[in-house]
Amino acid sequence: MPPKKHSTLMMIIQQWRNNNAERSRMTTPQAVAHCDEITKNMTEHQGGTYSSQAKSADVAARAKREPMYRCGPAISAVERQERERAEKQMQMKLAIERILRDGREQHDLENTKFVFAAFNYFVKNNESIYIPAEFAACLYSLKSGKTSTYSSLINPNRLICGRYSAAQDHTESTHQLPLPPYAMGESDMSRLYSNILEYLRSCQSDNPHGPLVVFTSTELMPVVKGCFRYLAFACDMDMEEVEKQQIHVYDIQYLFYVLKIEVMGMSHLRSNAINKCITDTLFEYDYFEYHSGISCQYHEDRDRSKYCTQSMVARWSYLFSDYMCGDLAIKPLIGKHLPPKQEPKFTVE
Ligand SMILES: [Zn+2]
């Protein structure tokens, strides 16, 4: 409710009542009746003084209200969210740098393992939950390239009421997987989530008590977090269990940048010309996008490899290798650092 405006009469009543117990006990109509008489006998100057006091009181009341975004939350709430987001972003960057520092200190950066992961989704129900359609993850190191892959199509059985059309629009323009109830793949969310957790744990067998970490593109970070959140809820996991099994989702593009700097430093190469803008451009250029034979069969058959999660994580592995293995004189292996050899589609006599 907007604050009450201060009128000239109100200011007169307020001052008339001040420090007078008998007048203070009067009801408002009684006070108005008394003060109405007073105002009639006031000079123009006295009335103007009260009028300007009323205006000042209005200005003071407005200044007390917290500024709001138009029809939205208070600016202070938005600023707090921004601060929290910046804090999380900083913590993530420090965590990525710590992983690389540990690798460097053990003289084993080449063998440091990273898990790349991606989700396709049908629809999101709000800012934080996405209903998954396909998942893929792979284990990568500079020395060995992409050494294992886990992928699955996902059938969540049903969508949220009223979001079917939005799901259809998103699906048709991207991965083109059939919508529930005709969706393909794993339909038992508990089994799927426990398989994913098992795969992630197997990827970090050398650090079994460490947190589970996956890397994905900046664009997919909310999707990957939202799909994991959906799976945890669909499995009816309690909050304590969710906390215990928490999967940290980090930005692969920041890793791409800092790892390149580390690798160049190890090889005594000057990295002054490298910045995040350059590495982001290179990452988003995605020059392995048109390689066939690296996506799942469904997307291979429909020529939709660009949107296949299995293809995405493979392309990221090839991109890392292509950009960094040369600096460390690592010999690229077909299928691990590079896409499998292309079958010639035609011959020229
Ligand atoms: Zn696929």
Tab-separated table of C-alpha atoms and ligand atoms in Angstrom:
chain	number	residue	atom	x	y	z
A	1	MET	CA	0.000	0.000	0.000
A	2	PRO	CA	1.443	3.429	-0.869
A	3	PRO	CA	2.241	5.656	2.146
A	4	LYS	CA	-0.391	8.235	3.161
A	5	LYS	CA	0.118	11.733	1.777
A	6	HIS	CA	0.544	14.505	4.339
A	7	SER	CA	-2.023	17.303	4.075
A	8	THR	CA	-1.783	20.848	5.414
A	9	LEU	CA	-4.647	20.135	7.839
A	10	MET	CA	-2.856	17.036	9.120
A	11	MET	CA	0.258	19.081	9.882
A	12	ILE	CA	-1.839	21.653	11.767
A	13	ILE	CA	-3.570	18.893	13.796
A	14	GLN	CA	-0.223	17.263	14.587
A	15	GLN	CA	1.255	20.490	15.973
A	16	TRP	CA	-1.984	21.404	17.775
A	17	ARG	CA	-1.943	18.031	19.560
A	18	ASN	CA	1.783	18.166	20.405
A	19	ASN	CA	2.555	18.222	24.125
A	20	ASN	CA	-1.092	18.480	25.107
A	21	ALA	CA	-2.553	15.384	26.782
A	22	GLU	CA	-6.178	16.495	26.528
A	23	ARG	CA	-5.918	17.276	22.785
A	24	SER	CA	-4.053	14.001	22.153
A	25	ARG	CA	-6.948	12.024	23.608
A	26	MET	CA	-9.381	13.571	21.092
A	27	THR	CA	-10.606	11.472	18.182
A	28	THR	CA	-9.585	12.562	14.698
A	29	PRO	CA	-13.049	13.944	13.764
A	30	GLN	CA	-13.044	16.036	16.987
A	31	ALA	CA	-9.515	17.308	16.259
A	32	VAL	CA	-10.481	18.111	12.645
A	33	ALA	CA	-13.523	20.076	13.861
A	34	HIS	CA	-11.325	22.185	16.202
A	35	CYS	CA	-8.510	22.731	13.703
A	36	ASP	CA	-10.881	23.550	10.857
A	37	GLU	CA	-11.844	26.662	12.819
A	38	ILE	CA	-8.186	27.535	13.358
A	39	THR	CA	-7.352	27.274	9.624
A	40	LYS	CA	-10.179	29.690	8.766
A	41	ASN	CA	-8.503	32.390	10.872
A	42	MET	CA	-4.981	31.751	9.600
A	43	THR	CA	-3.080	34.264	7.517
A	44	GLU	CA	-1.863	33.245	4.067
A	45	HIS	CA	1.722	33.110	5.376
A	46	GLN	CA	0.843	30.737	8.289
A	47	GLY	CA	-1.060	28.411	5.902
A	48	GLY	CA	1.903	28.384	3.512
A	49	THR	CA	4.255	27.329	6.316
A	50	TYR	CA	2.092	24.296	7.149
A	51	SER	CA	1.681	23.476	3.470
A	52	SER	CA	5.463	23.415	2.919
A	53	GLN	CA	5.876	21.264	6.074
A	54	ALA	CA	3.371	18.775	4.583
A	55	LYS	CA	5.366	18.640	1.335
A	56	SER	CA	8.631	18.077	3.220
A	57	ALA	CA	7.005	15.249	5.214
A	58	ASP	CA	5.923	13.630	1.908
A	59	VAL	CA	9.467	13.846	0.521
A	60	ALA	CA	10.897	12.364	3.748
A	61	ALA	CA	8.374	9.474	3.627
A	62	ARG	CA	9.279	8.712	0.011
A	63	ALA	CA	12.995	8.740	0.837
A	64	LYS	CA	12.380	6.161	3.596
A	65	ARG	CA	10.894	3.655	1.115
A	66	GLU	CA	13.367	1.228	-0.389
A	67	PRO	CA	13.897	1.899	-4.100
A	68	MET	CA	12.293	-0.761	-6.278
A	69	TYR	CA	12.813	-1.990	-9.798
A	70	ARG	CA	9.642	-1.249	-11.744
A	71	CYS	CA	7.130	-3.987	-10.761
A	72	GLY	CA	10.027	-6.076	-9.506
A	73	PRO	CA	12.093	-6.858	-6.420
A	74	ALA	CA	13.877	-4.256	-4.315
A	75	ILE	CA	17.182	-3.030	-5.725
A	76	SER	CA	18.976	-4.163	-2.560
A	77	ALA	CA	17.714	-7.761	-3.138
A	78	VAL	CA	18.952	-7.688	-6.743
A	79	GLU	CA	22.298	-6.277	-5.641
A	80	ARG	CA	22.609	-8.997	-2.966
A	81	GLN	CA	21.926	-11.688	-5.588
A	82	GLU	CA	24.552	-10.113	-7.839
A	83	ARG	CA	27.086	-10.140	-4.984
A	84	GLU	CA	26.313	-13.804	-4.203
A	85	ARG	CA	26.661	-14.724	-7.876
A	86	ALA	CA	29.999	-12.919	-8.130
A	87	GLU	CA	31.158	-14.683	-4.935
A	88	LYS	CA	30.228	-18.116	-6.341
A	89	GLN	CA	31.931	-17.274	-9.624
A	90	MET	CA	35.105	-16.321	-7.738
A	91	GLN	CA	35.008	-19.522	-5.663
A	92	MET	CA	34.629	-21.601	-8.837
A	93	LYS	CA	37.604	-19.889	-10.495
A	94	LEU	CA	39.736	-20.445	-7.392
A	95	ALA	CA	38.691	-24.128	-7.301
A	96	ILE	CA	39.685	-24.618	-10.972
A	97	GLU	CA	43.015	-22.875	-10.391
A	98	ARG	CA	43.584	-25.084	-7.307
A	99	ILE	CA	43.060	-28.250	-9.426
A	100	LEU	CA	45.693	-27.038	-11.896
A	101	ARG	CA	48.081	-25.930	-9.138
A	102	ASP	CA	47.846	-29.391	-7.532
A	103	GLY	CA	48.622	-30.990	-10.910
A	104	ARG	CA	51.586	-28.687	-11.466
A	105	GLU	CA	52.976	-29.239	-7.952
A	106	GLN	CA	52.862	-32.993	-8.507
A	107	HIS	CA	54.524	-32.472	-11.932
A	108	ASP	CA	51.562	-34.308	-13.383
A	109	LEU	CA	49.445	-31.706	-15.143
A	110	GLU	CA	49.473	-33.836	-18.281
A	111	ASN	CA	47.725	-36.647	-16.407
A	112	THR	CA	45.311	-34.467	-14.420
A	113	LYS	CA	41.838	-35.814	-15.156
A	114	PHE	CA	38.801	-33.737	-16.013
A	115	VAL	CA	35.213	-34.871	-16.560
A	116	PHE	CA	33.359	-33.034	-19.322
A	117	ALA	CA	29.549	-33.300	-19.126
A	118	ALA	CA	26.499	-32.031	-21.019
A	119	PHE	CA	22.722	-32.385	-20.889
A	120	ASN	CA	20.008	-31.863	-23.466
A	121	TYR	CA	16.657	-30.941	-21.994
A	122	PHE	CA	12.979	-30.923	-22.967
A	123	VAL	CA	11.810	-27.904	-21.013
A	124	LYS	CA	12.553	-25.905	-17.882
A	125	ASN	CA	9.837	-25.360	-15.322
A	126	ASN	CA	11.402	-22.343	-13.673
A	127	GLU	CA	14.846	-20.798	-13.353
A	128	SER	CA	16.410	-23.770	-11.640
A	129	ILE	CA	14.882	-27.080	-12.795
A	130	TYR	CA	15.355	-28.534	-16.289
A	131	ILE	CA	13.745	-31.798	-17.453
A	132	PRO	CA	16.560	-33.812	-19.062
A	133	ALA	CA	16.441	-35.519	-22.466
A	134	GLU	CA	20.023	-36.753	-22.950
A	135	PHE	CA	23.215	-36.890	-20.888
A	136	ALA	CA	26.822	-37.520	-21.788
A	137	ALA	CA	30.105	-37.310	-19.900
A	138	CYS	CA	33.672	-38.227	-20.770
A	139	LEU	CA	36.959	-38.496	-18.932
A	140	TYR	CA	39.772	-36.408	-20.363
A	141	SER	CA	43.446	-35.720	-19.729
A	142	LEU	CA	45.990	-33.979	-21.941
A	143	LYS	CA	48.242	-37.049	-22.018
A	144	SER	CA	45.606	-39.693	-22.817
A	145	GLY	CA	42.858	-37.616	-24.458
A	146	LYS	CA	39.280	-38.858	-24.146
A	147	THR	CA	39.544	-42.237	-22.436
A	148	SER	CA	35.947	-43.131	-21.544
A	149	THR	CA	32.428	-41.947	-22.280
A	150	TYR	CA	29.099	-42.447	-20.526
A	151	SER	CA	25.934	-41.406	-22.341
A	152	SER	CA	22.229	-42.061	-22.137
A	153	LEU	CA	18.999	-40.867	-23.706
A	154	ILE	CA	16.489	-40.023	-20.982
A	155	ASN	CA	12.748	-40.626	-20.781
A	156	PRO	CA	11.361	-38.600	-17.859
A	157	ASN	CA	7.901	-40.174	-18.521
A	158	ARG	CA	6.001	-36.899	-18.398
A	159	LEU	CA	6.412	-33.155	-18.766
A	160	ILE	CA	5.024	-30.369	-16.640
A	161	CYS	CA	1.404	-29.486	-17.303
A	162	GLY	CA	1.135	-26.510	-19.667
A	163	ARG	CA	4.747	-26.653	-20.888
A	164	TYR	CA	4.235	-29.094	-23.771
A	165	SER	CA	4.262	-26.423	-26.470
A	166	ALA	CA	7.429	-24.792	-25.072
A	167	ALA	CA	9.073	-28.243	-24.977
A	168	GLN	CA	8.065	-28.904	-28.580
A	169	ASP	CA	9.490	-25.564	-29.779
A	170	HIS	CA	12.796	-26.095	-27.964
A	171	THR	CA	13.117	-29.730	-29.060
A	172	GLU	CA	12.377	-29.093	-32.735
A	173	SER	CA	14.956	-26.337	-32.987
A	174	THR	CA	17.683	-28.338	-31.220
A	175	HIS	CA	18.104	-32.053	-30.492
A	176	GLN	CA	14.794	-33.297	-32.014
A	177	LEU	CA	14.376	-36.111	-29.493
A	178	PRO	CA	10.753	-37.334	-29.188
A	179	LEU	CA	8.804	-35.859	-26.286
A	180	PRO	CA	7.424	-37.942	-23.404
A	181	PRO	CA	5.577	-40.269	-23.328
A	182	TYR	CA	7.395	-41.345	-26.535
A	183	ALA	CA	10.832	-40.274	-25.283
A	184	MET	CA	13.619	-42.831	-25.601
A	185	GLY	CA	16.226	-44.155	-23.200
A	186	GLU	CA	16.383	-44.647	-19.443
A	187	SER	CA	13.020	-44.059	-17.752
A	188	ASP	CA	14.046	-44.967	-14.192
A	189	MET	CA	15.452	-41.712	-12.808
A	190	SER	CA	16.876	-43.332	-9.657
A	191	ARG	CA	18.818	-45.857	-11.731
A	192	LEU	CA	19.996	-43.158	-14.131
A	193	TYR	CA	21.192	-40.877	-11.334
A	194	SER	CA	22.972	-43.667	-9.505
A	195	ASN	CA	24.651	-44.744	-12.802
A	196	ILE	CA	25.810	-41.173	-13.388
A	197	LEU	CA	27.164	-40.901	-9.821
A	198	GLU	CA	28.913	-44.242	-10.195
A	199	TYR	CA	30.516	-43.149	-13.462
A	200	LEU	CA	31.678	-39.840	-11.969
A	201	ARG	CA	33.153	-41.623	-8.940
A	202	SER	CA	34.945	-44.110	-11.202
A	203	CYS	CA	36.476	-41.137	-13.061
A	204	GLN	CA	38.149	-39.917	-9.893
A	205	SER	CA	39.204	-43.239	-8.446
A	206	ASP	CA	42.564	-41.643	-7.496
A	207	ASN	CA	40.708	-39.156	-5.252
A	208	PRO	CA	37.693	-41.170	-3.947
A	209	HIS	CA	36.835	-38.753	-1.118
A	210	GLY	CA	37.124	-35.579	-3.179
A	211	PRO	CA	34.077	-33.665	-4.430
A	212	LEU	CA	32.517	-34.725	-7.735
A	213	VAL	CA	33.321	-32.126	-10.381
A	214	VAL	CA	32.155	-31.843	-13.986
A	215	PHE	CA	33.024	-29.181	-16.541
A	216	THR	CA	30.564	-27.830	-19.074
A	217	SER	CA	30.251	-24.811	-21.363
A	218	THR	CA	29.309	-21.420	-19.901
A	219	GLU	CA	26.002	-21.566	-21.787
A	220	LEU	CA	25.109	-25.030	-20.472
A	221	MET	CA	26.010	-24.402	-16.813
A	222	PRO	CA	22.436	-23.560	-15.688
A	223	VAL	CA	21.101	-26.505	-17.748
A	224	VAL	CA	23.525	-29.038	-16.267
A	225	LYS	CA	22.916	-27.781	-12.719
A	226	GLY	CA	19.143	-27.769	-13.323
A	227	CYS	CA	19.101	-31.315	-14.756
A	228	PHE	CA	21.125	-32.708	-11.829
A	229	ARG	CA	18.696	-30.945	-9.502
A	230	TYR	CA	15.768	-32.557	-11.354
A	231	LEU	CA	17.333	-36.023	-11.032
A	232	ALA	CA	17.984	-35.551	-7.298
A	233	PHE	CA	14.339	-34.507	-6.765
A	234	ALA	CA	12.988	-37.288	-9.011
A	235	CYS	CA	14.916	-39.812	-6.878
A	236	ASP	CA	13.282	-38.453	-3.718
A	237	MET	CA	16.686	-37.850	-2.159
A	238	ASP	CA	16.588	-35.935	1.105
A	239	MET	CA	18.531	-32.685	1.389
A	240	GLU	CA	21.308	-34.285	3.443
A	241	GLU	CA	21.880	-36.905	0.761
A	242	VAL	CA	21.772	-34.267	-2.011
A	243	GLU	CA	24.438	-32.261	-0.147
A	244	LYS	CA	26.582	-35.362	0.323
A	245	GLN	CA	26.350	-36.377	-3.336
A	246	GLN	CA	26.640	-32.845	-4.649
A	247	ILE	CA	28.065	-32.570	-8.138
A	248	HIS	CA	29.996	-29.335	-8.669
A	249	VAL	CA	29.448	-27.873	-12.132
A	250	TYR	CA	32.367	-25.736	-13.324
A	251	ASP	CA	32.942	-23.616	-16.400
A	252	ILE	CA	34.963	-25.492	-19.023
A	253	GLN	CA	35.736	-22.229	-20.813
A	254	TYR	CA	37.576	-20.881	-17.791
A	255	LEU	CA	39.460	-24.192	-17.586
A	256	PHE	CA	40.280	-23.901	-21.311
A	257	TYR	CA	41.820	-20.475	-20.653
A	258	VAL	CA	43.799	-21.163	-17.455
A	259	LEU	CA	44.989	-24.584	-18.622
A	260	LYS	CA	46.401	-23.024	-21.804
A	261	ILE	CA	48.295	-20.466	-19.695
A	262	GLU	CA	49.620	-23.265	-17.424
A	263	VAL	CA	50.659	-25.420	-20.375
A	264	MET	CA	52.502	-22.531	-22.039
A	265	GLY	CA	54.207	-21.715	-18.727
A	266	MET	CA	55.375	-25.339	-18.371
A	267	SER	CA	56.795	-25.233	-21.879
A	268	HIS	CA	58.474	-21.846	-21.241
A	269	LEU	CA	56.355	-20.235	-23.949
A	270	ARG	CA	55.227	-16.620	-23.689
A	271	SER	CA	51.506	-16.459	-22.933
A	272	ASN	CA	51.153	-12.655	-22.939
A	273	ALA	CA	49.023	-12.720	-26.067
A	274	ILE	CA	46.526	-15.208	-24.592
A	275	ASN	CA	43.411	-13.830	-22.939
A	276	LYS	CA	39.955	-15.187	-22.076
A	277	CYS	CA	38.390	-13.400	-25.037
A	278	ILE	CA	40.677	-15.260	-27.462
A	279	THR	CA	40.157	-18.670	-25.840
A	280	ASP	CA	36.364	-18.105	-25.647
A	281	THR	CA	36.219	-17.244	-29.355
A	282	LEU	CA	38.197	-20.360	-30.197
A	283	PHE	CA	36.005	-22.528	-27.956
A	284	GLU	CA	32.767	-21.201	-29.384
A	285	TYR	CA	34.025	-21.516	-32.961
A	286	ASP	CA	33.714	-25.286	-32.358
A	287	TYR	CA	35.594	-26.414	-35.452
A	288	PHE	CA	34.931	-30.149	-34.878
A	289	GLU	CA	31.190	-29.508	-35.171
A	290	TYR	CA	30.825	-31.165	-38.580
A	291	HIS	CA	32.725	-34.375	-37.839
A	292	SER	CA	30.567	-37.445	-38.223
A	293	GLY	CA	30.919	-40.609	-36.170
A	294	ILE	CA	31.247	-38.876	-32.804
A	295	SER	CA	27.581	-38.551	-31.796
A	296	CYS	CA	24.988	-41.119	-30.691
A	297	GLN	CA	23.236	-43.178	-33.358
A	298	TYR	CA	19.957	-41.254	-33.051
A	299	HIS	CA	21.598	-37.892	-33.768
A	300	GLU	CA	23.978	-39.370	-36.342
A	301	ASP	CA	20.999	-40.680	-38.332
A	302	ARG	CA	19.194	-37.332	-38.200
A	303	ASP	CA	22.258	-35.209	-38.913
A	304	ARG	CA	21.843	-33.416	-35.571
A	305	SER	CA	25.341	-34.080	-34.213
A	306	LYS	CA	25.805	-30.419	-33.284
A	307	TYR	CA	23.179	-30.836	-30.534
A	308	CYS	CA	24.152	-34.354	-29.398
A	309	THR	CA	25.665	-34.330	-25.898
A	310	GLN	CA	27.933	-37.276	-26.754
A	311	SER	CA	29.296	-35.288	-29.677
A	312	MET	CA	29.662	-32.143	-27.529
A	313	VAL	CA	31.882	-33.730	-24.874
A	314	ALA	CA	33.965	-35.450	-27.586
A	315	ARG	CA	34.396	-32.148	-29.474
A	316	TRP	CA	35.555	-30.400	-26.290
A	317	SER	CA	38.176	-33.138	-25.792
A	318	TYR	CA	39.460	-32.745	-29.365
A	319	LEU	CA	39.511	-28.970	-28.985
A	320	PHE	CA	41.601	-29.106	-25.769
A	321	SER	CA	44.010	-31.539	-27.409
A	322	ASP	CA	44.294	-29.544	-30.608
A	323	TYR	CA	45.021	-26.322	-28.716
A	324	MET	CA	47.410	-27.620	-26.048
A	325	CYS	CA	48.999	-30.984	-26.820
A	326	GLY	CA	51.388	-29.403	-29.333
A	327	ASP	CA	52.835	-27.152	-26.590
A	328	LEU	CA	53.649	-30.247	-24.501
A	329	ALA	CA	54.847	-32.351	-27.471
A	330	ILE	CA	52.146	-34.951	-26.802
A	331	LYS	CA	51.594	-37.144	-29.840
A	332	PRO	CA	47.878	-36.996	-30.730
A	333	LEU	CA	46.074	-40.335	-30.827
A	334	ILE	CA	43.236	-40.914	-33.279
A	335	GLY	CA	39.894	-41.240	-31.466
A	336	LYS	CA	41.365	-39.898	-28.212
A	337	HIS	CA	42.916	-36.547	-29.139
A	338	LEU	CA	41.424	-36.390	-32.609
A	339	PRO	CA	38.117	-37.526	-34.132
A	340	PRO	CA	38.154	-41.051	-35.560
A	341	LYS	CA	39.284	-41.165	-39.160
A	342	GLN	CA	36.597	-40.045	-41.573
A	343	GLU	CA	35.240	-42.637	-43.982
A	344	PRO	CA	35.583	-41.249	-47.493
A	345	LYS	CA	32.073	-40.503	-48.732
A	346	PHE	CA	33.137	-40.563	-52.407
A	347	THR	CA	36.206	-41.249	-54.530
A	348	VAL	CA	37.675	-39.190	-57.311
A	349	GLU	CA	39.116	-41.119	-60.218
B	1	ZN	ZN	22.810	-37.862	-29.075
